[in-house]
Amino acid sequence: MTESRPIGTERDLVGYAGEPPMGVWPGGRSLAVNIAINVEEGAERSPLYGDASTEGLGEMPRAIDQTGTRDLATESVYEYGARVGCARLIRLLGEREISATAFVAARAVEHNHWLAEVLKSPSIEICGHGYRWAEAWGLSRDREAAEIRRAVQVLGEIFGAPPVGWYDRWMPSVANRELLVEIGGFLYDSNAYNDDTPYYVRVRDQNHLVVPYSLTYNDAHFSYGTFGAPSNFVELVSRGIRLMQNEARLDGRLRMLSIGVHPRISGQAGRASAVEEILDLLAADPSIWVATRRQIAEFWFENIPPSL
C-alpha cells in the first residue's frame, strides 16, 4: 500500500513561522536591501545562436512567431541593455557609492569585453546566472552541471574570481542545489522567492544558504504591462521598505528586500529616473544597509549559524 502524506509535506510552507531571527544588520541598521542587475543581453534566445525562436519580453508584443525566424526588433531591444542601459545603471550606483549584485549570464560578457569592463566595479558583486539565459529545469542533470561549470569558468576568467552565488532563470531544476553543493565554491543561491529573510536548507548533509530574491520588486513588470509609469515602481519599492522597517522596529527581527532591474528595461532613461529616485531614497536613509548578496550571505554565516 502506498503511504499517503499530507499535501505540502515535500515543501516548506512554514519557514520561520512568522519569527525570523532576532538582530540588527551591520551598523545597527534595521533593514538590508539588495539591488540585483540582471545582465542577460547577448545570452538570450535567438535563431542566430541555434535556438528555435527569438526571446520575448521586449518593448512590444512580438510580431514574428515563425520558428527559426529572427525577430530583429526584439533583438535590438536587448542590444540596448548591453550598449547603453547597463552602463547607465552602474553610473547611477557609482555616483551614490551604492553596492549591488549583478546576476550575469556568462555568454553576455564572454564576447562583449566592453560590457565586462563596465561590470568590473569594486562595488559590484558578480553572481552566476547561467551560461546562457535559459531554463535549467529543461536540461538533463549532466547538461545542467556542465552549464554551471562552464559559466563559473567563464566568469572566473573574466572577473578574476568565480562567483560565490547562483541564480537561475525563472526557476531552478529540482537537482540544482545538489549540483551547486557537488560543484562547490558557492556561499548561497537565490533560487527562491519565498521569504523576506535568508535561511538554511540541508543539501547532501550540508547546510546551504538561500538568499531569497523577488519577482515583486522587479522592473520586469514593465514588460508584463503591470507597471504603467516609472512612478509605480518607485511607489511599490518605497512602500515595501517602509512597512518592513516598521516591522523590524516593532519586533527587532532581521529582514531584507531585493530590488531587481534589467539594463534593457530600467536602463532606458525614463525608467532609469525611477531607479535614481529609489537609490536616492536608500542613500538618504541611515537605517538601511544596502549590500551585495555576498555581503548578506557572509553576515548570515557569521551571525546566524545554522541550527541543524
Tab-separated table of C-alpha atoms in Angstrom:
chain	number	residue	atom	x	y	z
A	1	MET	CA	0.000	0.000	0.000
A	2	THR	CA	1.286	3.465	-0.866
A	3	GLU	CA	1.752	5.648	2.178
A	4	SER	CA	-0.309	8.821	1.990
A	5	ARG	CA	1.188	12.127	3.048
A	6	PRO	CA	-0.486	15.442	3.799
A	7	ILE	CA	-0.373	17.801	0.837
A	8	GLY	CA	2.621	20.094	1.022
A	9	THR	CA	4.906	17.935	3.167
A	10	GLU	CA	7.516	17.837	0.383
A	11	ARG	CA	7.658	21.648	0.542
A	12	ASP	CA	8.391	24.080	3.353
A	13	LEU	CA	5.298	26.243	3.702
A	14	VAL	CA	6.190	27.335	7.239
A	15	GLY	CA	9.686	28.771	7.098
A	16	TYR	CA	10.373	30.887	10.172
A	17	ALA	CA	6.705	30.662	11.204
A	18	GLY	CA	6.486	34.443	11.397
A	19	GLU	CA	9.532	34.754	13.630
A	20	PRO	CA	12.741	35.309	11.634
A	21	PRO	CA	15.959	35.603	13.665
A	22	MET	CA	16.353	38.499	16.057
A	23	GLY	CA	19.100	41.013	15.413
A	24	VAL	CA	20.238	44.057	13.502
A	25	TRP	CA	22.230	44.398	10.315
A	26	PRO	CA	25.756	45.935	10.337
A	27	GLY	CA	25.855	49.408	11.840
A	28	GLY	CA	22.647	48.748	13.779
A	29	ARG	CA	20.558	49.083	10.639
A	30	SER	CA	17.012	47.764	10.630
A	31	LEU	CA	16.704	46.576	7.022
A	32	ALA	CA	19.010	45.094	4.386
A	33	VAL	CA	18.344	45.961	0.748
A	34	ASN	CA	19.985	44.345	-2.257
A	35	ILE	CA	19.831	45.675	-5.792
A	36	ALA	CA	20.230	42.963	-8.424
A	37	ILE	CA	21.088	43.914	-12.002
A	38	ASN	CA	20.115	41.089	-14.367
A	39	VAL	CA	22.679	41.064	-17.186
A	40	GLU	CA	21.271	38.757	-19.871
A	41	GLU	CA	21.660	40.674	-23.123
A	42	GLY	CA	23.631	38.608	-25.608
A	43	ALA	CA	22.804	35.355	-23.812
A	44	GLU	CA	19.095	35.286	-24.660
A	45	ARG	CA	17.404	33.035	-27.214
A	46	SER	CA	17.848	33.736	-30.916
A	47	PRO	CA	17.930	31.624	-34.083
A	48	LEU	CA	21.326	33.260	-34.577
A	49	TYR	CA	22.532	31.102	-31.667
A	50	GLY	CA	20.760	27.976	-32.871
A	51	ASP	CA	17.540	28.465	-30.905
A	52	ALA	CA	14.096	27.782	-32.341
A	53	SER	CA	12.878	31.348	-31.798
A	54	THR	CA	13.823	34.805	-30.597
A	55	GLU	CA	13.449	35.713	-26.935
A	56	GLY	CA	10.306	37.542	-25.794
A	57	LEU	CA	9.933	40.264	-23.168
A	58	GLY	CA	10.706	43.145	-25.489
A	59	GLU	CA	9.048	46.546	-25.533
A	60	MET	CA	6.141	45.420	-27.717
A	61	PRO	CA	4.266	42.168	-28.371
A	62	ARG	CA	6.285	40.019	-30.719
A	63	ALA	CA	5.336	40.318	-34.394
A	64	ILE	CA	7.391	37.318	-35.561
A	65	ASP	CA	6.331	33.892	-34.341
A	66	GLN	CA	7.648	31.688	-37.109
A	67	THR	CA	10.053	29.038	-35.911
A	68	GLY	CA	13.589	29.797	-36.942
A	69	THR	CA	12.915	33.416	-37.948
A	70	ARG	CA	14.884	36.118	-36.177
A	71	ASP	CA	12.926	38.971	-34.588
A	72	LEU	CA	15.372	41.809	-35.182
A	73	ALA	CA	13.219	44.316	-33.305
A	74	THR	CA	13.301	42.300	-30.084
A	75	GLU	CA	16.993	41.525	-30.551
A	76	SER	CA	17.584	45.251	-30.872
A	77	VAL	CA	15.767	45.919	-27.575
A	78	TYR	CA	18.163	43.537	-25.844
A	79	GLU	CA	21.124	45.183	-27.550
A	80	TYR	CA	20.155	48.473	-25.916
A	81	GLY	CA	20.714	46.939	-22.497
A	82	ALA	CA	24.258	45.923	-23.388
A	83	ARG	CA	25.150	49.053	-25.349
A	84	VAL	CA	23.611	51.721	-23.108
A	85	GLY	CA	21.441	50.513	-20.231
A	86	CYS	CA	23.931	48.624	-18.085
A	87	ALA	CA	26.470	51.447	-18.058
A	88	ARG	CA	23.736	53.921	-17.120
A	89	LEU	CA	22.644	51.834	-14.121
A	90	ILE	CA	26.234	51.293	-12.986
A	91	ARG	CA	26.822	55.040	-13.232
A	92	LEU	CA	23.785	55.826	-11.077
A	93	LEU	CA	25.004	53.364	-8.451
A	94	GLY	CA	28.559	54.683	-8.543
A	95	GLU	CA	27.502	58.300	-8.138
A	96	ARG	CA	25.860	57.334	-4.840
A	97	GLU	CA	28.538	54.818	-3.799
A	98	ILE	CA	25.884	52.092	-3.592
A	99	SER	CA	26.813	48.417	-3.907
A	100	ALA	CA	24.830	45.939	-5.964
A	101	THR	CA	24.867	42.369	-7.242
A	102	ALA	CA	24.945	41.616	-10.961
A	103	PHE	CA	23.262	38.371	-11.997
A	104	VAL	CA	25.413	37.725	-15.067
A	105	ALA	CA	24.686	35.164	-17.776
A	106	ALA	CA	28.244	34.277	-18.774
A	107	ARG	CA	27.719	34.438	-22.521
A	108	ALA	CA	26.573	38.056	-22.180
A	109	VAL	CA	30.118	39.089	-21.249
A	110	GLU	CA	32.148	36.294	-22.850
A	111	HIS	CA	32.299	38.066	-26.216
A	112	ASN	CA	31.421	41.582	-25.063
A	113	HIS	CA	34.574	42.904	-23.468
A	114	TRP	CA	33.207	46.436	-23.130
A	115	LEU	CA	30.246	45.220	-21.067
A	116	ALA	CA	32.580	43.113	-18.938
A	117	GLU	CA	34.679	46.207	-18.210
A	118	VAL	CA	31.547	48.144	-17.221
A	119	LEU	CA	30.798	45.473	-14.615
A	120	LYS	CA	34.335	45.440	-13.191
A	121	SER	CA	33.491	47.785	-10.365
A	122	PRO	CA	34.577	47.156	-6.753
A	123	SER	CA	31.002	47.822	-5.628
A	124	ILE	CA	29.519	45.166	-7.948
A	125	GLU	CA	29.343	41.501	-6.961
A	126	ILE	CA	29.179	39.057	-9.877
A	127	CYS	CA	26.647	36.254	-9.296
A	128	GLY	CA	26.284	33.320	-11.695
A	129	HIS	CA	23.132	33.465	-13.837
A	130	GLY	CA	23.777	30.527	-16.144
A	131	TYR	CA	25.966	30.330	-19.220
A	132	ARG	CA	23.031	31.073	-21.500
A	133	TRP	CA	19.903	32.815	-20.206
A	134	ALA	CA	17.956	29.581	-20.421
A	135	GLU	CA	15.646	27.405	-18.357
A	136	ALA	CA	17.769	24.979	-16.338
A	137	TRP	CA	14.744	22.863	-15.473
A	138	GLY	CA	14.606	21.703	-19.088
A	139	LEU	CA	18.129	20.273	-19.015
A	140	SER	CA	19.364	16.834	-18.015
A	141	ARG	CA	21.296	16.688	-14.761
A	142	ASP	CA	24.613	16.187	-16.581
A	143	ARG	CA	23.924	19.022	-19.009
A	144	GLU	CA	22.954	21.375	-16.199
A	145	ALA	CA	26.134	20.526	-14.287
A	146	ALA	CA	28.187	21.207	-17.413
A	147	GLU	CA	26.437	24.553	-17.950
A	148	ILE	CA	27.105	25.613	-14.341
A	149	ARG	CA	30.772	24.681	-14.635
A	150	ARG	CA	31.087	26.489	-17.935
A	151	ALA	CA	29.537	29.663	-16.526
A	152	VAL	CA	31.748	29.546	-13.443
A	153	GLN	CA	34.844	29.116	-15.590
A	154	VAL	CA	33.985	31.952	-17.967
A	155	LEU	CA	33.013	34.383	-15.203
A	156	GLY	CA	36.090	33.458	-13.189
A	157	GLU	CA	38.383	34.113	-16.136
A	158	ILE	CA	36.767	37.462	-16.949
A	159	PHE	CA	36.347	38.862	-13.433
A	160	GLY	CA	39.345	37.267	-11.727
A	161	ALA	CA	37.373	35.063	-9.313
A	162	PRO	CA	34.496	32.605	-9.703
A	163	PRO	CA	31.048	33.658	-8.472
A	164	VAL	CA	30.039	32.553	-4.977
A	165	GLY	CA	26.313	32.939	-5.685
A	166	TRP	CA	23.927	31.459	-8.236
A	167	TYR	CA	20.549	32.448	-9.665
A	168	ASP	CA	18.755	30.610	-12.473
A	169	ARG	CA	16.291	31.976	-14.968
A	170	TRP	CA	12.673	31.729	-13.747
A	171	MET	CA	13.173	28.726	-11.507
A	172	PRO	CA	15.833	26.119	-10.737
A	173	SER	CA	15.705	22.459	-11.590
A	174	VAL	CA	14.990	20.022	-8.771
A	175	ALA	CA	18.668	18.972	-8.971
A	176	ASN	CA	20.102	22.498	-8.820
A	177	ARG	CA	21.076	22.766	-5.168
A	178	GLU	CA	22.635	19.322	-5.124
A	179	LEU	CA	24.696	20.312	-8.150
A	180	LEU	CA	25.812	23.576	-6.546
A	181	VAL	CA	26.972	21.675	-3.459
A	182	GLU	CA	28.670	18.983	-5.543
A	183	ILE	CA	30.488	21.502	-7.719
A	184	GLY	CA	31.417	23.553	-4.649
A	185	GLY	CA	32.557	27.111	-4.111
A	186	PHE	CA	29.109	28.617	-3.608
A	187	LEU	CA	28.128	30.570	-0.493
A	188	TYR	CA	24.479	30.852	-1.487
A	189	ASP	CA	21.841	30.598	-4.152
A	190	SER	CA	18.937	32.961	-4.806
A	191	ASN	CA	16.634	30.433	-6.480
A	192	ALA	CA	13.623	31.196	-4.295
A	193	TYR	CA	11.047	33.936	-3.855
A	194	ASN	CA	9.542	32.536	-0.652
A	195	ASP	CA	10.816	34.719	2.193
A	196	ASP	CA	11.996	38.144	3.308
A	197	THR	CA	14.915	36.594	5.174
A	198	PRO	CA	17.835	34.282	4.283
A	199	TYR	CA	17.553	30.700	5.507
A	200	TYR	CA	19.456	27.426	5.519
A	201	VAL	CA	18.453	24.200	3.821
A	202	ARG	CA	20.044	20.761	4.144
A	203	VAL	CA	21.621	19.501	0.930
A	204	ARG	CA	23.562	16.233	0.978
A	205	ASP	CA	24.066	16.533	4.758
A	206	GLN	CA	25.415	20.059	4.388
A	207	ASN	CA	23.944	23.408	5.352
A	208	HIS	CA	23.316	25.511	2.277
A	209	LEU	CA	22.223	29.154	2.426
A	210	VAL	CA	19.374	30.598	0.396
A	211	VAL	CA	19.299	34.379	-0.021
A	212	PRO	CA	15.792	34.843	-1.483
A	213	TYR	CA	15.120	37.037	-4.478
A	214	SER	CA	11.903	38.814	-5.506
A	215	LEU	CA	9.702	38.938	-8.576
A	216	THR	CA	7.576	41.585	-6.859
A	217	TYR	CA	10.045	44.471	-6.526
A	218	ASN	CA	11.202	43.879	-10.071
A	219	ASP	CA	11.171	46.039	-13.182
A	220	ALA	CA	10.111	43.044	-15.310
A	221	HIS	CA	6.585	44.259	-14.547
A	222	PHE	CA	7.148	46.954	-17.164
A	223	SER	CA	7.472	44.206	-19.790
A	224	TYR	CA	4.381	42.436	-18.498
A	225	GLY	CA	2.380	45.667	-18.529
A	226	THR	CA	1.647	45.673	-14.789
A	227	PHE	CA	3.709	48.848	-14.241
A	228	GLY	CA	2.282	51.689	-16.257
A	229	ALA	CA	4.548	54.550	-15.226
A	230	PRO	CA	8.028	54.626	-13.659
A	231	SER	CA	6.444	56.095	-10.539
A	232	ASN	CA	4.624	52.772	-9.997
A	233	PHE	CA	7.994	51.090	-9.425
A	234	VAL	CA	9.115	53.809	-7.018
A	235	GLU	CA	5.905	53.635	-5.022
A	236	LEU	CA	5.903	49.836	-4.722
A	237	VAL	CA	9.521	49.707	-3.569
A	238	SER	CA	9.190	52.607	-1.132
A	239	ARG	CA	6.024	51.126	0.378
A	240	GLY	CA	7.738	47.768	0.835
A	241	ILE	CA	10.741	49.379	2.506
A	242	ARG	CA	8.574	51.456	4.817
A	243	LEU	CA	6.479	48.531	6.032
A	244	MET	CA	9.487	46.242	6.559
A	245	GLN	CA	11.266	48.967	8.508
A	246	ASN	CA	8.233	49.379	10.749
A	247	GLU	CA	8.061	45.621	11.322
A	248	ALA	CA	11.748	45.480	12.232
A	249	ARG	CA	11.397	48.358	14.678
A	250	LEU	CA	8.458	46.633	16.349
A	251	ASP	CA	9.876	43.108	16.673
A	252	GLY	CA	13.660	43.505	16.256
A	253	ARG	CA	13.903	40.772	13.625
A	254	LEU	CA	16.074	40.581	10.515
A	255	ARG	CA	14.530	41.214	7.108
A	256	MET	CA	15.797	42.035	3.633
A	257	LEU	CA	14.266	43.379	0.437
A	258	SER	CA	15.518	42.608	-3.075
A	259	ILE	CA	15.094	45.028	-5.984
A	260	GLY	CA	15.528	43.548	-9.461
A	261	VAL	CA	16.403	45.662	-12.505
A	262	HIS	CA	17.328	44.853	-16.106
A	263	PRO	CA	19.572	47.018	-18.318
A	264	ARG	CA	17.233	46.696	-21.332
A	265	ILE	CA	14.274	47.803	-19.166
A	266	SER	CA	15.406	50.163	-16.422
A	267	GLY	CA	18.420	51.194	-18.447
A	268	GLN	CA	16.024	53.256	-20.568
A	269	ALA	CA	16.204	56.883	-19.423
A	270	GLY	CA	12.586	57.276	-18.325
A	271	ARG	CA	12.712	54.167	-16.165
A	272	ALA	CA	16.267	54.889	-15.031
A	273	SER	CA	14.877	58.040	-13.448
A	274	ALA	CA	12.733	55.782	-11.243
A	275	VAL	CA	15.813	53.782	-10.257
A	276	GLU	CA	17.518	57.083	-9.481
A	277	GLU	CA	14.688	58.035	-7.104
A	278	ILE	CA	14.911	54.657	-5.373
A	279	LEU	CA	18.689	54.973	-4.992
A	280	ASP	CA	18.313	58.462	-3.517
A	281	LEU	CA	15.781	57.097	-1.032
A	282	LEU	CA	18.199	54.354	0.002
A	283	ALA	CA	21.202	56.664	0.219
A	284	ALA	CA	19.331	59.124	2.416
A	285	ASP	CA	18.157	56.560	4.995
A	286	PRO	CA	20.839	55.594	7.558
A	287	SER	CA	18.681	52.738	8.868
A	288	ILE	CA	19.057	50.806	5.579
A	289	TRP	CA	22.050	48.595	4.804
A	290	VAL	CA	22.417	48.439	1.015
A	291	ALA	CA	24.586	45.401	0.439
A	292	THR	CA	25.596	42.818	-2.108
A	293	ARG	CA	24.147	39.351	-1.775
A	294	ARG	CA	27.592	38.069	-0.906
A	295	GLN	CA	27.833	40.558	1.970
A	296	ILE	CA	24.417	39.458	3.217
A	297	ALA	CA	25.427	35.784	2.987
A	298	GLU	CA	28.700	36.388	4.835
A	299	PHE	CA	26.877	38.305	7.575
A	300	TRP	CA	24.413	35.442	7.901
A	301	PHE	CA	27.059	32.753	8.235
A	302	GLU	CA	28.912	34.793	10.842
A	303	ASN	CA	25.952	35.925	12.941
A	304	ILE	CA	23.146	33.410	12.318
A	305	PRO	CA	24.792	29.973	12.316
A	306	PRO	CA	22.688	27.010	11.173
A	307	SER	CA	20.830	25.177	13.905
A	308	LEU	CA	20.755	21.813	12.088
